[in-house]
Amino acid sequence: FTGSLKAYTSSFAQESALVCRQVCGGAGCLAENRLTELVRDLTLFTTMEGGNTILELMTARNLLLDFQRGLDTPKIMKALGWVGKSVSKAAKTGPLKSRDTSSETLTSQEFLGSALRYKKERLLYSLARRVRSRLDEGRSLFDTLNECQEHCLLLSRAYCEEKVYRCLRNTWESCPPGWDKRVLGHLLSLFALSRIEDDKGWFLEQSYLTPGQSRAVRAQVLELCSVVAQEADQILDAFELTPHMLDSNLLDGAKKK
């Protein structure tokens, strides 16, 4: 999980910093505003141990190790077929199969957790079948993983997103003293729904979502973004940023306004 989390978060941080620099126009390129320095440091951190693609491939390989014992038995294909049917059945009986597009359903933890877990398990079982069939043809594991590289990357990201969601959900459910459970809930729902929206094409291909539900997910993400924007100050205060971190001419101008 550590490798996939590093790859996931560093890519997100690098993309976020680049967007911040770009939306600030020419001011974002000035050294005194420190955004160029931030982009540079994040790029260095992201690639220090090699590209994130390598870490994601290693994560997928480690997930497949859980199947190693099964891959050595002649019954693995039958077992994977049975599991695949179970996953397909889960899609047909998923929380949105009733075509419900209400915000209550879309932001329910039952739907969010089931959708992210379904994607992770579906990709894992599919990759295991692909690897097994190629190994049966006499190909090496190295060549097999290279041929299934795109599938490996999808699995690694789906695994990390589902794991992050579960950690966030555990925090939300326990809600440590002094924390605002309502704000945590908004962030949790926004994270999970934005991941579903980002992969809505995949969910539509798997018939997990209908086109109407896909549009409803997008609308709900936009609504949650508006809600979270109103809570931005409270969220930032939770990070307890030091004065040095906020030392920027851009921020000074915003404070004066």
PDB file of C-alpha atoms in Angstrom:
ATOM      1  CA  PHE A   1       0.000   0.000   0.000  1.00  0.00           C
ATOM      2  CA  THR A   2       2.869   2.401   0.766  1.00  0.00           C
ATOM      3  CA  GLY A   3       4.196   2.315  -2.798  1.00  0.00           C
ATOM      4  CA  SER A   4       0.796   2.856  -4.380  1.00  0.00           C
ATOM      5  CA  LEU A   5      -0.020   5.658  -1.929  1.00  0.00           C
ATOM      6  CA  LYS A   6       3.254   7.430  -2.689  1.00  0.00           C
ATOM      7  CA  ALA A   7       2.616   7.197  -6.410  1.00  0.00           C
ATOM      8  CA  TYR A   8      -0.986   8.330  -6.082  1.00  0.00           C
ATOM      9  CA  THR A   9      -0.453  11.258  -3.730  1.00  0.00           C
ATOM     10  CA  SER A  10       2.719  12.580  -5.391  1.00  0.00           C
ATOM     11  CA  SER A  11       1.047  12.593  -8.814  1.00  0.00           C
ATOM     12  CA  PHE A  12      -1.966  14.397  -7.337  1.00  0.00           C
ATOM     13  CA  ALA A  13       0.249  16.943  -5.551  1.00  0.00           C
ATOM     14  CA  GLN A  14       2.287  17.603  -8.691  1.00  0.00           C
ATOM     15  CA  GLU A  15      -0.831  18.125 -10.795  1.00  0.00           C
ATOM     16  CA  SER A  16      -2.408  20.385  -8.152  1.00  0.00           C
ATOM     17  CA  ALA A  17       0.704  22.565  -7.846  1.00  0.00           C
ATOM     18  CA  LEU A  18       0.920  22.936 -11.623  1.00  0.00           C
ATOM     19  CA  VAL A  19      -2.735  23.987 -11.828  1.00  0.00           C
ATOM     20  CA  CYS A  20      -2.173  26.556  -9.054  1.00  0.00           C
ATOM     21  CA  ARG A  21       0.802  28.017 -10.907  1.00  0.00           C
ATOM     22  CA  GLN A  22      -1.105  28.217 -14.188  1.00  0.00           C
ATOM     23  CA  VAL A  23      -4.254  29.875 -12.808  1.00  0.00           C
ATOM     24  CA  CYS A  24      -2.132  32.600 -11.230  1.00  0.00           C
ATOM     25  CA  GLY A  25      -0.949  33.691 -14.671  1.00  0.00           C
ATOM     26  CA  GLY A  26       2.382  35.495 -14.817  1.00  0.00           C
ATOM     27  CA  ALA A  27       2.443  35.911 -11.034  1.00  0.00           C
ATOM     28  CA  GLY A  28       2.601  32.146 -10.697  1.00  0.00           C
ATOM     29  CA  CYS A  29       5.964  32.164 -12.493  1.00  0.00           C
ATOM     30  CA  LEU A  30       7.574  34.687 -10.134  1.00  0.00           C
ATOM     31  CA  ALA A  31      10.082  33.150  -7.736  1.00  0.00           C
ATOM     32  CA  GLU A  32       8.835  35.354  -4.862  1.00  0.00           C
ATOM     33  CA  ASN A  33       5.482  33.559  -4.943  1.00  0.00           C
ATOM     34  CA  ARG A  34       7.245  30.176  -4.537  1.00  0.00           C
ATOM     35  CA  LEU A  35       4.930  28.211  -6.841  1.00  0.00           C
ATOM     36  CA  THR A  36       7.707  27.421  -9.311  1.00  0.00           C
ATOM     37  CA  GLU A  37       9.816  26.199  -6.393  1.00  0.00           C
ATOM     38  CA  LEU A  38       6.938  24.012  -5.213  1.00  0.00           C
ATOM     39  CA  VAL A  39       6.439  22.495  -8.675  1.00  0.00           C
ATOM     40  CA  ARG A  40      10.162  21.780  -8.938  1.00  0.00           C
ATOM     41  CA  ASP A  41      10.377  20.130  -5.522  1.00  0.00           C
ATOM     42  CA  LEU A  42       7.321  17.974  -6.164  1.00  0.00           C
ATOM     43  CA  THR A  43       8.691  16.847  -9.514  1.00  0.00           C
ATOM     44  CA  LEU A  44      11.949  15.850  -7.833  1.00  0.00           C
ATOM     45  CA  PHE A  45      10.133  13.998  -5.035  1.00  0.00           C
ATOM     46  CA  THR A  46       7.864  12.195  -7.503  1.00  0.00           C
ATOM     47  CA  THR A  47      10.744  10.823  -9.583  1.00  0.00           C
ATOM     48  CA  MET A  48      13.435  10.376  -6.929  1.00  0.00           C
ATOM     49  CA  GLU A  49      12.760   6.625  -6.620  1.00  0.00           C
ATOM     50  CA  GLY A  50      11.788   6.210 -10.255  1.00  0.00           C
ATOM     51  CA  GLY A  51       8.656   7.051 -12.162  1.00  0.00           C
ATOM     52  CA  ASN A  52       5.327   6.426 -10.513  1.00  0.00           C
ATOM     53  CA  THR A  53       4.525   3.935 -13.248  1.00  0.00           C
ATOM     54  CA  ILE A  54       7.166   1.626 -11.790  1.00  0.00           C
ATOM     55  CA  LEU A  55       5.667   1.846  -8.299  1.00  0.00           C
ATOM     56  CA  GLU A  56       2.185   1.167  -9.663  1.00  0.00           C
ATOM     57  CA  LEU A  57       3.411  -1.887 -11.558  1.00  0.00           C
ATOM     58  CA  MET A  58       5.083  -3.158  -8.385  1.00  0.00           C
ATOM     59  CA  THR A  59       1.807  -2.698  -6.504  1.00  0.00           C
ATOM     60  CA  ALA A  60      -0.083  -4.719  -9.109  1.00  0.00           C
ATOM     61  CA  ARG A  61       2.576  -7.425  -8.958  1.00  0.00           C
ATOM     62  CA  ASN A  62       2.280  -7.608  -5.181  1.00  0.00           C
ATOM     63  CA  LEU A  63      -1.490  -7.899  -5.422  1.00  0.00           C
ATOM     64  CA  LEU A  64      -1.064 -10.784  -7.833  1.00  0.00           C
ATOM     65  CA  LEU A  65       1.202 -12.526  -5.341  1.00  0.00           C
ATOM     66  CA  ASP A  66      -1.931 -13.164  -3.303  1.00  0.00           C
ATOM     67  CA  PHE A  67      -3.023 -15.336  -6.205  1.00  0.00           C
ATOM     68  CA  GLN A  68       0.319 -17.099  -6.574  1.00  0.00           C
ATOM     69  CA  ARG A  69      -0.662 -20.286  -4.776  1.00  0.00           C
ATOM     70  CA  GLY A  70      -3.900 -20.450  -6.710  1.00  0.00           C
ATOM     71  CA  LEU A  71      -2.163 -19.768 -10.005  1.00  0.00           C
ATOM     72  CA  ASP A  72      -0.161 -22.951  -9.523  1.00  0.00           C
ATOM     73  CA  THR A  73      -3.252 -25.132  -9.323  1.00  0.00           C
ATOM     74  CA  PRO A  74      -5.345 -26.373 -12.280  1.00  0.00           C
ATOM     75  CA  LYS A  75      -8.544 -25.220 -10.576  1.00  0.00           C
ATOM     76  CA  ILE A  76      -7.639 -21.524 -10.564  1.00  0.00           C
ATOM     77  CA  MET A  77      -9.491 -20.709 -13.796  1.00  0.00           C
ATOM     78  CA  LYS A  78     -12.664 -22.289 -12.495  1.00  0.00           C
ATOM     79  CA  ALA A  79     -12.304 -20.409  -9.218  1.00  0.00           C
ATOM     80  CA  LEU A  80     -11.679 -17.105 -10.978  1.00  0.00           C
ATOM     81  CA  GLY A  81     -14.647 -17.739 -13.229  1.00  0.00           C
ATOM     82  CA  TRP A  82     -16.844 -18.290 -10.196  1.00  0.00           C
ATOM     83  CA  VAL A  83     -15.545 -15.144  -8.524  1.00  0.00           C
ATOM     84  CA  GLY A  84     -16.038 -13.187 -11.734  1.00  0.00           C
ATOM     85  CA  LYS A  85     -19.681 -14.253 -11.854  1.00  0.00           C
ATOM     86  CA  SER A  86     -20.070 -13.191  -8.230  1.00  0.00           C
ATOM     87  CA  VAL A  87     -18.632  -9.762  -9.020  1.00  0.00           C
ATOM     88  CA  SER A  88     -20.959  -9.425 -12.015  1.00  0.00           C
ATOM     89  CA  LYS A  89     -23.884 -10.347  -9.788  1.00  0.00           C
ATOM     90  CA  ALA A  90     -22.813  -7.656  -7.349  1.00  0.00           C
ATOM     91  CA  ALA A  91     -23.023  -5.111 -10.172  1.00  0.00           C
ATOM     92  CA  LYS A  92     -26.527  -6.228 -11.076  1.00  0.00           C
ATOM     93  CA  THR A  93     -27.683  -5.900  -7.487  1.00  0.00           C
ATOM     94  CA  GLY A  94     -25.684  -2.764  -6.728  1.00  0.00           C
ATOM     95  CA  PRO A  95     -27.171   0.117  -4.743  1.00  0.00           C
ATOM     96  CA  LEU A  96     -27.867   2.119  -7.910  1.00  0.00           C
ATOM     97  CA  LYS A  97     -29.486  -0.715  -9.877  1.00  0.00           C
ATOM     98  CA  SER A  98     -32.872   0.764  -9.015  1.00  0.00           C
ATOM     99  CA  ARG A  99     -31.878   3.796 -11.155  1.00  0.00           C
ATOM    100  CA  ASP A 100     -32.086   5.978  -8.058  1.00  0.00           C
ATOM    101  CA  THR A 101     -30.288   9.274  -8.717  1.00  0.00           C
ATOM    102  CA  SER A 102     -31.109  11.075  -5.457  1.00  0.00           C
ATOM    103  CA  SER A 103     -28.332  12.854  -3.595  1.00  0.00           C
ATOM    104  CA  GLU A 104     -29.058  10.721  -0.532  1.00  0.00           C
ATOM    105  CA  THR A 105     -28.223   7.569  -2.475  1.00  0.00           C
ATOM    106  CA  LEU A 106     -25.256   9.016  -4.327  1.00  0.00           C
ATOM    107  CA  THR A 107     -23.581  10.220  -1.110  1.00  0.00           C
ATOM    108  CA  SER A 108     -24.469   7.160   0.951  1.00  0.00           C
ATOM    109  CA  GLN A 109     -21.424   5.301   2.231  1.00  0.00           C
ATOM    110  CA  GLU A 110     -23.014   2.037   1.108  1.00  0.00           C
ATOM    111  CA  PHE A 111     -22.948   3.109  -2.528  1.00  0.00           C
ATOM    112  CA  LEU A 112     -19.537   4.777  -2.401  1.00  0.00           C
ATOM    113  CA  GLY A 113     -17.835   1.849  -0.663  1.00  0.00           C
ATOM    114  CA  SER A 114     -19.511  -0.757  -2.870  1.00  0.00           C
ATOM    115  CA  ALA A 115     -18.584   1.040  -6.106  1.00  0.00           C
ATOM    116  CA  LEU A 116     -14.903   1.464  -5.253  1.00  0.00           C
ATOM    117  CA  ARG A 117     -14.623  -2.082  -3.913  1.00  0.00           C
ATOM    118  CA  TYR A 118     -16.354  -3.485  -6.999  1.00  0.00           C
ATOM    119  CA  LYS A 119     -13.887  -1.785  -9.326  1.00  0.00           C
ATOM    120  CA  LYS A 120     -10.860  -2.999  -7.385  1.00  0.00           C
ATOM    121  CA  GLU A 121     -12.068  -6.607  -7.234  1.00  0.00           C
ATOM    122  CA  ARG A 122     -13.229  -6.673 -10.840  1.00  0.00           C
ATOM    123  CA  LEU A 123      -9.855  -5.434 -12.094  1.00  0.00           C
ATOM    124  CA  LEU A 124      -7.964  -7.842  -9.846  1.00  0.00           C
ATOM    125  CA  TYR A 125      -9.871 -10.917 -11.025  1.00  0.00           C
ATOM    126  CA  SER A 126      -9.668  -9.803 -14.636  1.00  0.00           C
ATOM    127  CA  LEU A 127      -5.902  -9.260 -14.421  1.00  0.00           C
ATOM    128  CA  ALA A 128      -5.415 -12.635 -12.725  1.00  0.00           C
ATOM    129  CA  ARG A 129      -7.222 -14.359 -15.610  1.00  0.00           C
ATOM    130  CA  ARG A 130      -5.158 -12.480 -18.182  1.00  0.00           C
ATOM    131  CA  VAL A 131      -1.898 -13.370 -16.464  1.00  0.00           C
ATOM    132  CA  ARG A 132      -2.879 -17.011 -16.035  1.00  0.00           C
ATOM    133  CA  SER A 133      -3.822 -17.450 -19.685  1.00  0.00           C
ATOM    134  CA  ARG A 134      -0.515 -15.976 -20.871  1.00  0.00           C
ATOM    135  CA  LEU A 135       1.537 -18.054 -18.448  1.00  0.00           C
ATOM    136  CA  ASP A 136      -0.247 -21.148 -19.747  1.00  0.00           C
ATOM    137  CA  GLU A 137       0.983 -20.196 -23.223  1.00  0.00           C
ATOM    138  CA  GLY A 138       4.570 -20.355 -21.974  1.00  0.00           C
ATOM    139  CA  ARG A 139       5.277 -16.648 -21.726  1.00  0.00           C
ATOM    140  CA  SER A 140       7.497 -15.289 -18.971  1.00  0.00           C
ATOM    141  CA  LEU A 141       6.037 -13.335 -16.078  1.00  0.00           C
ATOM    142  CA  PHE A 142       8.034 -10.276 -17.162  1.00  0.00           C
ATOM    143  CA  ASP A 143       6.576 -10.298 -20.674  1.00  0.00           C
ATOM    144  CA  THR A 144       3.134 -11.069 -19.310  1.00  0.00           C
ATOM    145  CA  LEU A 145       3.098  -8.072 -16.987  1.00  0.00           C
ATOM    146  CA  ASN A 146       4.385  -5.828 -19.776  1.00  0.00           C
ATOM    147  CA  GLU A 147       1.543  -6.933 -22.024  1.00  0.00           C
ATOM    148  CA  CYS A 148      -0.948  -6.300 -19.223  1.00  0.00           C
ATOM    149  CA  GLN A 149       0.682  -3.031 -18.157  1.00  0.00           C
ATOM    150  CA  GLU A 150      -2.371  -0.806 -18.672  1.00  0.00           C
ATOM    151  CA  HIS A 151      -4.513  -3.203 -16.657  1.00  0.00           C
ATOM    152  CA  CYS A 152      -1.871  -3.258 -13.907  1.00  0.00           C
ATOM    153  CA  LEU A 153      -1.897   0.544 -13.658  1.00  0.00           C
ATOM    154  CA  LEU A 154      -5.681   0.645 -13.429  1.00  0.00           C
ATOM    155  CA  LEU A 155      -5.642  -1.984 -10.699  1.00  0.00           C
ATOM    156  CA  SER A 156      -2.983  -0.180  -8.667  1.00  0.00           C
ATOM    157  CA  ARG A 157      -4.922   3.087  -8.711  1.00  0.00           C
ATOM    158  CA  ALA A 158      -8.242   1.398  -7.950  1.00  0.00           C
ATOM    159  CA  TYR A 159      -6.634  -0.453  -5.033  1.00  0.00           C
ATOM    160  CA  CYS A 160      -5.151   2.765  -3.609  1.00  0.00           C
ATOM    161  CA  GLU A 161      -8.392   4.722  -3.978  1.00  0.00           C
ATOM    162  CA  GLU A 162     -10.431   2.018  -2.260  1.00  0.00           C
ATOM    163  CA  LYS A 163      -7.867   1.768   0.543  1.00  0.00           C
ATOM    164  CA  VAL A 164      -7.769   5.542   1.045  1.00  0.00           C
ATOM    165  CA  TYR A 165     -11.560   5.642   1.090  1.00  0.00           C
ATOM    166  CA  ARG A 166     -11.724   2.984   3.822  1.00  0.00           C
ATOM    167  CA  CYS A 167      -9.171   4.857   5.939  1.00  0.00           C
ATOM    168  CA  LEU A 168     -11.089   8.108   5.537  1.00  0.00           C
ATOM    169  CA  ARG A 169     -14.353   6.376   6.307  1.00  0.00           C
ATOM    170  CA  ASN A 170     -12.944   4.876   9.507  1.00  0.00           C
ATOM    171  CA  THR A 171     -11.825   8.353  10.577  1.00  0.00           C
ATOM    172  CA  TRP A 172     -15.229   9.806   9.718  1.00  0.00           C
ATOM    173  CA  GLU A 173     -17.060   7.110  11.676  1.00  0.00           C
ATOM    174  CA  SER A 174     -14.851   7.477  14.765  1.00  0.00           C
ATOM    175  CA  CYS A 175     -14.641  11.289  14.406  1.00  0.00           C
ATOM    176  CA  PRO A 176     -11.864  12.255  16.878  1.00  0.00           C
ATOM    177  CA  PRO A 177     -12.743  14.926  19.473  1.00  0.00           C
ATOM    178  CA  GLY A 178     -12.655  18.430  18.060  1.00  0.00           C
ATOM    179  CA  TRP A 179     -13.243  17.335  14.488  1.00  0.00           C
ATOM    180  CA  ASP A 180     -16.323  18.380  12.515  1.00  0.00           C
ATOM    181  CA  LYS A 181     -17.993  15.186  11.324  1.00  0.00           C
ATOM    182  CA  ARG A 182     -20.151  17.081   8.857  1.00  0.00           C
ATOM    183  CA  VAL A 183     -17.117  18.543   7.052  1.00  0.00           C
ATOM    184  CA  LEU A 184     -15.366  15.178   7.111  1.00  0.00           C
ATOM    185  CA  GLY A 185     -18.443  13.620   5.536  1.00  0.00           C
ATOM    186  CA  HIS A 186     -18.431  16.176   2.733  1.00  0.00           C
ATOM    187  CA  LEU A 187     -14.755  15.525   1.990  1.00  0.00           C
ATOM    188  CA  LEU A 188     -15.247  11.759   2.121  1.00  0.00           C
ATOM    189  CA  SER A 189     -18.185  11.858  -0.278  1.00  0.00           C
ATOM    190  CA  LEU A 190     -16.418  14.283  -2.622  1.00  0.00           C
ATOM    191  CA  PHE A 191     -13.300  12.125  -2.804  1.00  0.00           C
ATOM    192  CA  ALA A 192     -15.203   8.925  -3.544  1.00  0.00           C
ATOM    193  CA  LEU A 193     -17.685  10.481  -5.985  1.00  0.00           C
ATOM    194  CA  SER A 194     -14.932  12.315  -7.876  1.00  0.00           C
ATOM    195  CA  ARG A 195     -13.102   9.000  -8.328  1.00  0.00           C
ATOM    196  CA  ILE A 196     -16.283   7.410  -9.666  1.00  0.00           C
ATOM    197  CA  GLU A 197     -16.864  10.363 -11.979  1.00  0.00           C
ATOM    198  CA  ASP A 198     -13.281  10.173 -13.235  1.00  0.00           C
ATOM    199  CA  ASP A 199     -13.841   6.499 -14.147  1.00  0.00           C
ATOM    200  CA  LYS A 200     -17.486   6.796 -15.183  1.00  0.00           C
ATOM    201  CA  GLY A 201     -16.656   5.364 -18.615  1.00  0.00           C
ATOM    202  CA  TRP A 202     -15.442   2.159 -16.973  1.00  0.00           C
ATOM    203  CA  PHE A 203     -18.502   1.912 -14.718  1.00  0.00           C
ATOM    204  CA  LEU A 204     -20.776   2.434 -17.726  1.00  0.00           C
ATOM    205  CA  GLU A 205     -18.955  -0.309 -19.650  1.00  0.00           C
ATOM    206  CA  GLN A 206     -19.495  -2.676 -16.739  1.00  0.00           C
ATOM    207  CA  SER A 207     -23.205  -1.683 -16.547  1.00  0.00           C
ATOM    208  CA  TYR A 208     -22.667  -0.637 -12.931  1.00  0.00           C
ATOM    209  CA  LEU A 209     -24.077   2.796 -13.722  1.00  0.00           C
ATOM    210  CA  THR A 210     -26.709   3.888 -16.207  1.00  0.00           C
ATOM    211  CA  PRO A 211     -26.173   7.051 -18.310  1.00  0.00           C
ATOM    212  CA  GLY A 212     -28.684   8.892 -16.140  1.00  0.00           C
ATOM    213  CA  GLN A 213     -26.858   7.883 -12.980  1.00  0.00           C
ATOM    214  CA  SER A 214     -23.540   8.927 -14.507  1.00  0.00           C
ATOM    215  CA  ARG A 215     -24.916  12.414 -15.143  1.00  0.00           C
ATOM    216  CA  ALA A 216     -26.287  12.502 -11.607  1.00  0.00           C
ATOM    217  CA  VAL A 217     -22.844  11.640 -10.209  1.00  0.00           C
ATOM    218  CA  ARG A 218     -21.286  14.534 -12.135  1.00  0.00           C
ATOM    219  CA  ALA A 219     -23.932  16.955 -10.879  1.00  0.00           C
ATOM    220  CA  GLN A 220     -23.430  15.765  -7.299  1.00  0.00           C
ATOM    221  CA  VAL A 221     -19.665  16.276  -7.551  1.00  0.00           C
ATOM    222  CA  LEU A 222     -20.192  19.875  -8.685  1.00  0.00           C
ATOM    223  CA  GLU A 223     -22.635  20.457  -5.822  1.00  0.00           C
ATOM    224  CA  LEU A 224     -20.208  19.038  -3.261  1.00  0.00           C
ATOM    225  CA  CYS A 225     -17.424  21.232  -4.651  1.00  0.00           C
ATOM    226  CA  SER A 226     -19.593  24.282  -3.929  1.00  0.00           C
ATOM    227  CA  VAL A 227     -20.303  23.048  -0.412  1.00  0.00           C
ATOM    228  CA  VAL A 228     -16.642  22.302   0.356  1.00  0.00           C
ATOM    229  CA  ALA A 229     -15.614  25.705  -1.044  1.00  0.00           C
ATOM    230  CA  GLN A 230     -17.681  27.342   1.710  1.00  0.00           C
ATOM    231  CA  GLU A 231     -15.789  25.261   4.278  1.00  0.00           C
ATOM    232  CA  ALA A 232     -12.328  25.943   2.832  1.00  0.00           C
ATOM    233  CA  ASP A 233     -11.126  28.131   5.714  1.00  0.00           C
ATOM    234  CA  GLN A 234     -12.127  25.511   8.278  1.00  0.00           C
ATOM    235  CA  ILE A 235     -10.398  22.773   6.301  1.00  0.00           C
ATOM    236  CA  LEU A 236      -7.192  24.768   5.890  1.00  0.00           C
ATOM    237  CA  ASP A 237      -7.102  25.636   9.590  1.00  0.00           C
ATOM    238  CA  ALA A 238      -7.088  21.910  10.360  1.00  0.00           C
ATOM    239  CA  PHE A 239      -3.656  21.624   8.678  1.00  0.00           C
ATOM    240  CA  GLU A 240      -2.191  24.134  11.159  1.00  0.00           C
ATOM    241  CA  LEU A 241      -0.033  25.783   8.497  1.00  0.00           C
ATOM    242  CA  THR A 242       2.924  27.768   9.821  1.00  0.00           C
ATOM    243  CA  PRO A 243       3.463  31.461   8.908  1.00  0.00           C
ATOM    244  CA  HIS A 244       6.433  30.432   6.750  1.00  0.00           C
ATOM    245  CA  MET A 245       4.198  28.260   4.584  1.00  0.00           C
ATOM    246  CA  LEU A 246       1.868  31.209   4.026  1.00  0.00           C
ATOM    247  CA  ASP A 247       4.656  33.704   3.301  1.00  0.00           C
ATOM    248  CA  SER A 248       3.719  34.763  -0.229  1.00  0.00           C
ATOM    249  CA  ASN A 249       2.980  38.083  -1.914  1.00  0.00           C
ATOM    250  CA  LEU A 250      -0.028  36.501  -3.588  1.00  0.00           C
ATOM    251  CA  LEU A 251      -1.547  35.600  -0.234  1.00  0.00           C
ATOM    252  CA  ASP A 252      -0.736  39.031   1.203  1.00  0.00           C
ATOM    253  CA  GLY A 253      -2.731  40.619  -1.606  1.00  0.00           C
ATOM    254  CA  ALA A 254      -5.664  38.311  -0.963  1.00  0.00           C
ATOM    255  CA  LYS A 255      -5.659  39.122   2.761  1.00  0.00           C
ATOM    256  CA  LYS A 256      -5.795  42.877   2.060  1.00  0.00           C
ATOM    257  CA  LYS A 257      -8.882  42.355  -0.092  1.00  0.00           C
TER     258      LYS A 257
END
